[in-house]
Coordinates of C-alpha atoms in Angstrom, one line a residue:
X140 CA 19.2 -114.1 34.1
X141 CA 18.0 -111.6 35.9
X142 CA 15.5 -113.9 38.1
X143 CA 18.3 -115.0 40.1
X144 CA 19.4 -111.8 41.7
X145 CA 16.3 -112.2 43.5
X146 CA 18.0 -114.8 46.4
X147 CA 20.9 -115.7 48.2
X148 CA 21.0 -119.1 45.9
X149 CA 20.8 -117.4 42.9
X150 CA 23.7 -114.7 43.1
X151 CA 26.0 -117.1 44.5
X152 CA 25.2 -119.2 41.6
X153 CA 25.9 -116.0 39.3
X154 CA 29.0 -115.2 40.5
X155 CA 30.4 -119.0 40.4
X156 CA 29.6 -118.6 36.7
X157 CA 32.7 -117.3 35.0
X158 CA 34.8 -120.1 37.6
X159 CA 32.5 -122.9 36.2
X160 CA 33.1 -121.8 32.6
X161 CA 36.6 -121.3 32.7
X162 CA 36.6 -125.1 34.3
X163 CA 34.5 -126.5 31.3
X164 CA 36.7 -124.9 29.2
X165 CA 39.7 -126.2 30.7
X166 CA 38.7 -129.7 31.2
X167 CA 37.1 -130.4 28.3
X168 CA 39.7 -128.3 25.9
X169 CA 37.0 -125.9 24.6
X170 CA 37.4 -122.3 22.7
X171 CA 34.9 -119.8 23.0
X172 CA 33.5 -119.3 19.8
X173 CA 31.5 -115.6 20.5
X174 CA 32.2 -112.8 17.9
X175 CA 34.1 -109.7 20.0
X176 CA 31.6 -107.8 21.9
X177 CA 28.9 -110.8 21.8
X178 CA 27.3 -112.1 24.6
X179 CA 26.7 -115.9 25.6
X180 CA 23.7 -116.8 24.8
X181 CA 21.1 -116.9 28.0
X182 CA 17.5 -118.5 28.2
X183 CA 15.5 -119.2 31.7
X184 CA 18.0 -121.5 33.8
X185 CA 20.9 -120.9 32.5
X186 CA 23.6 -120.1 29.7
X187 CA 25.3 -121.4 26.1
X188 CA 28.1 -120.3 25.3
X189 CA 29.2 -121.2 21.8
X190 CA 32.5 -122.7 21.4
X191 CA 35.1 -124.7 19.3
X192 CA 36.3 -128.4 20.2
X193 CA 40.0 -129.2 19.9
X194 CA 39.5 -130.5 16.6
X195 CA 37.4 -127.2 15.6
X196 CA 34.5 -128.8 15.5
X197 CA 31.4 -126.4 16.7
X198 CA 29.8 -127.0 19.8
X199 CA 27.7 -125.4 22.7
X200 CA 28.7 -125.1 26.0
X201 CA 25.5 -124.9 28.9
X202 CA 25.9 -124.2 32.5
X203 CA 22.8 -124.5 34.1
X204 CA 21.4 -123.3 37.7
X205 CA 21.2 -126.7 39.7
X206 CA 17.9 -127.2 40.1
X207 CA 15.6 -131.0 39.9
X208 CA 15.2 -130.3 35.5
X209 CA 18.5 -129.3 35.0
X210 CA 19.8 -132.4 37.1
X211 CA 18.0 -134.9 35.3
X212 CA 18.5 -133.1 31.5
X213 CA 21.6 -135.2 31.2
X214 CA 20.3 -138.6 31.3
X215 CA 17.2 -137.5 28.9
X216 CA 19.6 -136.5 26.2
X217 CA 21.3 -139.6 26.7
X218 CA 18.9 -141.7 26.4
X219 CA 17.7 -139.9 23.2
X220 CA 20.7 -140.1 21.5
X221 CA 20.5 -137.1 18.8
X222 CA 17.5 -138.4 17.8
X223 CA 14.9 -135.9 18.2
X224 CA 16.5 -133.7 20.5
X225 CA 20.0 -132.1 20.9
X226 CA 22.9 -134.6 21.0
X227 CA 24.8 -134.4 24.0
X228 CA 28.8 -135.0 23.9
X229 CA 30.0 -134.5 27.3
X230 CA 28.4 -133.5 30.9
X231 CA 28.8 -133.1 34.5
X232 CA 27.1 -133.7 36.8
X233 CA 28.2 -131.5 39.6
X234 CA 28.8 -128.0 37.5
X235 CA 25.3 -128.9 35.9
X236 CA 27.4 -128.2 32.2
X237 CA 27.0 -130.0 29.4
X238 CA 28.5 -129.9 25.7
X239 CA 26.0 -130.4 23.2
X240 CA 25.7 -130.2 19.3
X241 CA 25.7 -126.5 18.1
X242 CA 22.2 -125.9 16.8
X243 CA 21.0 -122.9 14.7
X244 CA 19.8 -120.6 17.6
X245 CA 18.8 -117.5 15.0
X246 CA 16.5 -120.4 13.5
X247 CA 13.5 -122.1 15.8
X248 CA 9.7 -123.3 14.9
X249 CA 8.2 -120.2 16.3
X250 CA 9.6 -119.2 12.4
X251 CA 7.7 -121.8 10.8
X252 CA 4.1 -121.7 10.1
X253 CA 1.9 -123.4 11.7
X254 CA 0.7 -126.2 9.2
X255 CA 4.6 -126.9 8.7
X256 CA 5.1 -126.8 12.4
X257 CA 2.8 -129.1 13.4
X258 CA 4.4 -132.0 10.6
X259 CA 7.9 -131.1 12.0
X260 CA 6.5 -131.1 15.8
X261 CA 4.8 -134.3 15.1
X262 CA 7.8 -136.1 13.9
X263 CA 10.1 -135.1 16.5
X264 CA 7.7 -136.2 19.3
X265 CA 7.5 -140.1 17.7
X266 CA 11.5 -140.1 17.8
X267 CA 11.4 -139.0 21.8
X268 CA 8.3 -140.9 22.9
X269 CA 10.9 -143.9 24.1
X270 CA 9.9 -146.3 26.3
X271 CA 11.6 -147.2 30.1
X272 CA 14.4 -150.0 29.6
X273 CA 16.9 -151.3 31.4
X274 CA 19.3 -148.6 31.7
X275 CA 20.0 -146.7 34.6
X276 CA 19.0 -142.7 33.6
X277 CA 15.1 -144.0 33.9
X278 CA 15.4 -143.9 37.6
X279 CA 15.8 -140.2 37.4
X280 CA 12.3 -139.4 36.5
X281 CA 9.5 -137.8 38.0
X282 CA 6.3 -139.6 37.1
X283 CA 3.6 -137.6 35.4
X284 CA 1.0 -138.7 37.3
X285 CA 2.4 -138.2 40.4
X286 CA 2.8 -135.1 39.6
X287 CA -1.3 -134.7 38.9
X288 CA -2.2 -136.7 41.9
X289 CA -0.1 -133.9 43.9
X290 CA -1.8 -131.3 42.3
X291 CA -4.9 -133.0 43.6
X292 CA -3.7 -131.9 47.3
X293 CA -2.6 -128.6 46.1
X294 CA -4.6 -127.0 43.9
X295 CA -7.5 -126.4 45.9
X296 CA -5.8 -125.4 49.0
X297 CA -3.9 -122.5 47.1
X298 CA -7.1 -121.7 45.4
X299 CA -8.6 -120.8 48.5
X300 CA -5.0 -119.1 49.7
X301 CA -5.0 -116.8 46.7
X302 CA -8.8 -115.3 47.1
X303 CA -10.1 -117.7 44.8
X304 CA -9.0 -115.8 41.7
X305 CA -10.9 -117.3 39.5
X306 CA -14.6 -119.9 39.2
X307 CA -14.8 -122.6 41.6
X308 CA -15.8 -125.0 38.1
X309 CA -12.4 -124.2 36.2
X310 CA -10.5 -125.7 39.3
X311 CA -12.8 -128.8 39.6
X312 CA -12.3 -129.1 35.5
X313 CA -8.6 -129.3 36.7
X314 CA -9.5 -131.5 39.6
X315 CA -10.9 -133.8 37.2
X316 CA -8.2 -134.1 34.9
X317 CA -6.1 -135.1 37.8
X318 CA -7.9 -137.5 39.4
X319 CA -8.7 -139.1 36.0
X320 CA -5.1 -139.2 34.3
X321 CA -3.4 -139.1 37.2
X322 CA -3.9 -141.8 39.3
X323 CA -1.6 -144.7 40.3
X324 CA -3.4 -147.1 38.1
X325 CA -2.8 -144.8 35.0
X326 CA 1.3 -145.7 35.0
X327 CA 1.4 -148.1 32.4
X328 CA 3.4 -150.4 29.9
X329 CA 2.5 -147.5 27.6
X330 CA 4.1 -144.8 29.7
X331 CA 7.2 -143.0 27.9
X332 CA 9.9 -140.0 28.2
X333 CA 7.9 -137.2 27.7
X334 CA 9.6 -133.7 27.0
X335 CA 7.7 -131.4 29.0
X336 CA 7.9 -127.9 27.7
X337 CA 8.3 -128.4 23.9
X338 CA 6.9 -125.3 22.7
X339 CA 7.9 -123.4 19.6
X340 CA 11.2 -121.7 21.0
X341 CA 12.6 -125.0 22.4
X342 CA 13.0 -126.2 18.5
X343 CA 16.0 -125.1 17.2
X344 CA 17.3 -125.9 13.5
X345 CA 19.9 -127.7 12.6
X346 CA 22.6 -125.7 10.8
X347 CA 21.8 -125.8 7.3
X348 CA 19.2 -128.2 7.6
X349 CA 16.8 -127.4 5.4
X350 CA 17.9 -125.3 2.7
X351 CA 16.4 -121.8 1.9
X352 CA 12.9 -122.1 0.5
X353 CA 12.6 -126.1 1.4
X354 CA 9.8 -127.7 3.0
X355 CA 10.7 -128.2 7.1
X356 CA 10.6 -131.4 8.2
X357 CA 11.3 -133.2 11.6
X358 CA 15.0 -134.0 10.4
X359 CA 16.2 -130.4 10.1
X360 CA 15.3 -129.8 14.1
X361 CA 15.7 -130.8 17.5
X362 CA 14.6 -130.5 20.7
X363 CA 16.2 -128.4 23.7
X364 CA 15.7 -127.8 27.0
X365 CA 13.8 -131.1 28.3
X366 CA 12.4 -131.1 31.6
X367 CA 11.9 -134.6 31.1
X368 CA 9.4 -136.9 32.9
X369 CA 7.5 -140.4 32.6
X370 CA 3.8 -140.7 31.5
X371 CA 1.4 -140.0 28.7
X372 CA 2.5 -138.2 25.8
X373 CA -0.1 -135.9 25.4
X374 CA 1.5 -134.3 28.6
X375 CA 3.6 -132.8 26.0
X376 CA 0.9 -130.6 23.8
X377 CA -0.1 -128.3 26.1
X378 CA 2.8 -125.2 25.6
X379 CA 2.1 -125.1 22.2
X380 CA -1.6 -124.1 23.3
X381 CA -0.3 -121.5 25.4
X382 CA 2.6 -120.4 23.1
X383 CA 2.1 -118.3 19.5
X384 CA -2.0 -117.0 20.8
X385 CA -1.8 -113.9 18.6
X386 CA -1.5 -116.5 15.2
X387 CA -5.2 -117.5 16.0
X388 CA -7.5 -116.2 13.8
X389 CA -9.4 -112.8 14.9
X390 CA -12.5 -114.4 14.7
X391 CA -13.2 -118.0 16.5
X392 CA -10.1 -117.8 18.4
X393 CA -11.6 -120.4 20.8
X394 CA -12.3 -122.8 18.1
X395 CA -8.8 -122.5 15.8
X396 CA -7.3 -123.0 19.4
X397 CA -8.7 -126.7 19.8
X398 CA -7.7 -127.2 16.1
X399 CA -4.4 -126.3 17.0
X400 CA -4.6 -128.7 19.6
X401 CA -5.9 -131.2 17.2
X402 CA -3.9 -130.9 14.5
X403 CA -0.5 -131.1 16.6
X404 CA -1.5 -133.9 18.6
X405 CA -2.8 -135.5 15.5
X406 CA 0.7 -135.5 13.9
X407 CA 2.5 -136.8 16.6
X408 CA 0.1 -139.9 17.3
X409 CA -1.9 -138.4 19.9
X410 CA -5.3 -138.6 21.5
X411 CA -6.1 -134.7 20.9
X412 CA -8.8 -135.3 23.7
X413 CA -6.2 -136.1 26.4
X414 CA -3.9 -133.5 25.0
X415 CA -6.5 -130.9 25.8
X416 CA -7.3 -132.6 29.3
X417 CA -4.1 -132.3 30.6
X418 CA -3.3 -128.3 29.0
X419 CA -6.8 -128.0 31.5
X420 CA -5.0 -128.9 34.1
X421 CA -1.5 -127.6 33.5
X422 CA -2.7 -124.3 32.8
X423 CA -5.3 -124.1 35.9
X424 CA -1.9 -124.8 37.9
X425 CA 0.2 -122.3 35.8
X426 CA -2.2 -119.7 36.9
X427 CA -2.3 -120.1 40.1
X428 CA 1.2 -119.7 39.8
X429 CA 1.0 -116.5 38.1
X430 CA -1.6 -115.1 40.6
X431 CA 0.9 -115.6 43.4
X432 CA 3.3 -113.7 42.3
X433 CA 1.3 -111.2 40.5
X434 CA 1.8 -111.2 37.3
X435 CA -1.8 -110.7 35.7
X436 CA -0.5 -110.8 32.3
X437 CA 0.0 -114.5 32.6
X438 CA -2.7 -115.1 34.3
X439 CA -5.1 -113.7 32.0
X440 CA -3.3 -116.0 29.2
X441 CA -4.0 -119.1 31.3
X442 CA -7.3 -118.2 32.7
X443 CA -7.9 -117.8 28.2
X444 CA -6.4 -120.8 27.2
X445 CA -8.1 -123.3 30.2
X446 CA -11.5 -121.8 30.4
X447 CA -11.6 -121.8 26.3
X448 CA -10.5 -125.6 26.1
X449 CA -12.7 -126.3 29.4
X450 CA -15.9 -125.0 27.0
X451 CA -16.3 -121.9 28.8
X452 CA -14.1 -118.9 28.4
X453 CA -14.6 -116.8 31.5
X454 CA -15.9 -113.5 31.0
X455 CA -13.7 -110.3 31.7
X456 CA -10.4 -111.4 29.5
X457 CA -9.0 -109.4 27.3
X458 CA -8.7 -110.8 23.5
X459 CA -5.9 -113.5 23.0
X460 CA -4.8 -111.4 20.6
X461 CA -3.7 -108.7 23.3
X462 CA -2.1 -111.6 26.0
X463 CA 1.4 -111.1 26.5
X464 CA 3.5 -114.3 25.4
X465 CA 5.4 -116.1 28.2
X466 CA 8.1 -114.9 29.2
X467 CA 6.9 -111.2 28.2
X468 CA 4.1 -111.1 31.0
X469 CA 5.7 -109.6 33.6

C-alpha cells in the first residue's frame, strides 16, 4: 500500500479508508472478522478485510483504489457468476467495495506444482472464457486489441524516449505481434472475457476444497483480481510465463519456459503459439515500463522472458534463476 503515498491521489485515497470501511460495514451489516492484532489483508490496489455477514456467514470485504480495473471488476464477477472466479455478493460502485466469497488466502496455485497447476489453470480458464451477450456489464470492457493497436503508437516512441534500452529486433518482435493480433479485423464472434493477470497468486483455494493430500482440481479454486477485457484468450497466458522463473529447470531454462507455455495453454484450449505471441508483446511493453521507472530487476525479468520466447535471449542477463519475482523487483 505503500505505492500510494507517492501522490496527492493516493494519500487522500488512504486516509478516506477507515471512513469507507466503516460505511461498508454499516450498510451492508458486516463484522470484521480479523484475529486481535491482525491486519486486513492488502495486495496491489487495494485491501480485504475479512468479515462476518449478519447471518455469520464468512465473507471478504475489498475496497479498492478507483482506478479503470477496479471500476470495471464488478461487472466481470457478475457476469461470471462464482463460476471460475470469486463470487461476488454485493458492490458499489462509488466506494469501489465489494463483498465477495471468503476464499482460502493462506492457500493459492503458486503452492501447487506445476503439472497440477496447469490442469487446475486450464479448467478455470474454460469456465471464464464467456462470450459477449446481451447484458449490459459487456459495455464496460476495454478491447484487447485496441489495446495492441495502441501499443503500435507507443512502443516505439518510448523506446526511443528511454535510450533504446534494449535491440531494435525485440521491439519490432512486439511490433509484430501487434499489428498481427491486434488489428480491427481481429475482434471477432470468437472474442471472450478474458482475465488479464491470472498468474499463480491470483488463484486462491476454496476453503476446504480439496482435502489434505487430494489431487487439485479447477473446482477447489477461483480466480481474483480480474482486470478484465474482450479478445483472444491466449491474452491470458502470459503472467504465468513471467511468474514462478526460479521452478525452471537449471539447465534449458529457455526451453522448459515454452513448455510451460505449452502445457498451460494446452489445458485451457489454447493455441500455445498465440499465447507466446502475445507474452512477446506484453512483456516488451512491461519493460519498457520497468525501465522508466528504474527498476532493472524487472526489467531484466522481461527482457529474459521476451527475448527467450522471441528465439533469441539477449546476451548480458543474469540467470532466471536469480530474477526477482514481480512484485520483489524493486
Amino acid at each position: 500500500m505503500a505505492r500510494y503515498m507517492r501522490d496527492r491521489a493516493g494519500r487522500t485515497w488512504l486516509d478516506s479508508l477507515p471512513g469507507l470501511l466503516a460505511d461498508r460495514l454499516e450498510q451492508w451489516q458486516l463484522d470484521v472478522d480479523l484475529a486481535p492484532g491482525s491486519l486486513p489483508w492488502s495486495g496491489h490496489g487495494g485491501i480485504v478485510v475479512p468479515v462476518r455477514r449478519e447471518d455469520g456467514s464468512p465473507a471478504a470485504l475489498k475496497i479498492a483504489f478507483p482506478q479503470d480495473e477496479a471500476r470495471v471488476e464488478r461487472h466481470a464477477l457478475a457476469l461470471w457468476g462464482g463460476h471460475g472466479a470469486v463470487a461476488l455478493l454485493a458492490s458499489d460502485a462509488e466506494s469501489c467495495a465489494m463483498l465477495l466469497e471468503r476464499l482460502d488466502a493462506g492457500r493459492s496455485l503458486a503452492d501447487v506444482p506445476l503439472d497440477d497447476g496447469a490442469v487446475v489453470w486450464g479448467g478455470l480458464v474454460r469456465q471464464l472464457g464467456l462470450a459477449p451477450d446481451h447484458r449490459p456489464e459487456w459495455r464496460e470492457f476495454a478491447h484487447i486489441a485496441a489495446r495492441a493497436e495502441q501499443w503500435s503508437d507507443e512502443l516505439p516512441a518510448d523506446w526511443d524516449q528511454l535510450g533504446r534500452p534494449f535491440p531494435r529486433w525485440l521491439l519490432e518482435a512486439a511490433l509484430e505481434v501487434c499489428q498481427t493480433r491486434g488489428t480491427v479485423g481481429r475482434r471477432s464472434a470468437h472474442d471472450l472475457l478474458v482475465h488479464t493477470d491470472l498468474h499463480f497468486l491470483n488463484v486462491l483455494a476454496r476453503p476446504g476444497i480439496p482435502p489434505a493430500g487430494a489431487v487439485p482440481t479447477a473446482a477447489g479454486y477461483a480466480a481474483i483480481d480480474p482486470q478484465p477485457m474482450i479478445g483472444e484468450p491466449e491474452f491470458a497466458v502470459a503472467p504465468l510465463l513471467w511468474n514462478r522463473l526460479a521452478d525452471l529447470p537449471a539447465s534449458q531454462a529457455g526451453a522448459a519456459l515454452l513448455r510451460r507455455c505449452h502445457d498451460f495453454s494446452s489445458a485451457a484450449g489454447l493455441d500455445p503459439d498465440v499465447a507466446r505471441q502475445w507474452c512477446i508483446a506484453r512483456e516488451v511493453e512491461n519493460a519498457l515500463g520497468y525501465a522508466a521507472q528504474g527498476r532493472r530487476g524487472g526489467l531484466a525479468r522481461s527482457l529474459w522472458v521476451s527475448s527467450t520466447l522471441a528465439g533469441k535471449t539477449l546476451d548480458g542477463l543474469p540467470d532466471p534463476h536469480a530474477l526477482p519475482e514481480p512484485g520483489h523487483d524493486g
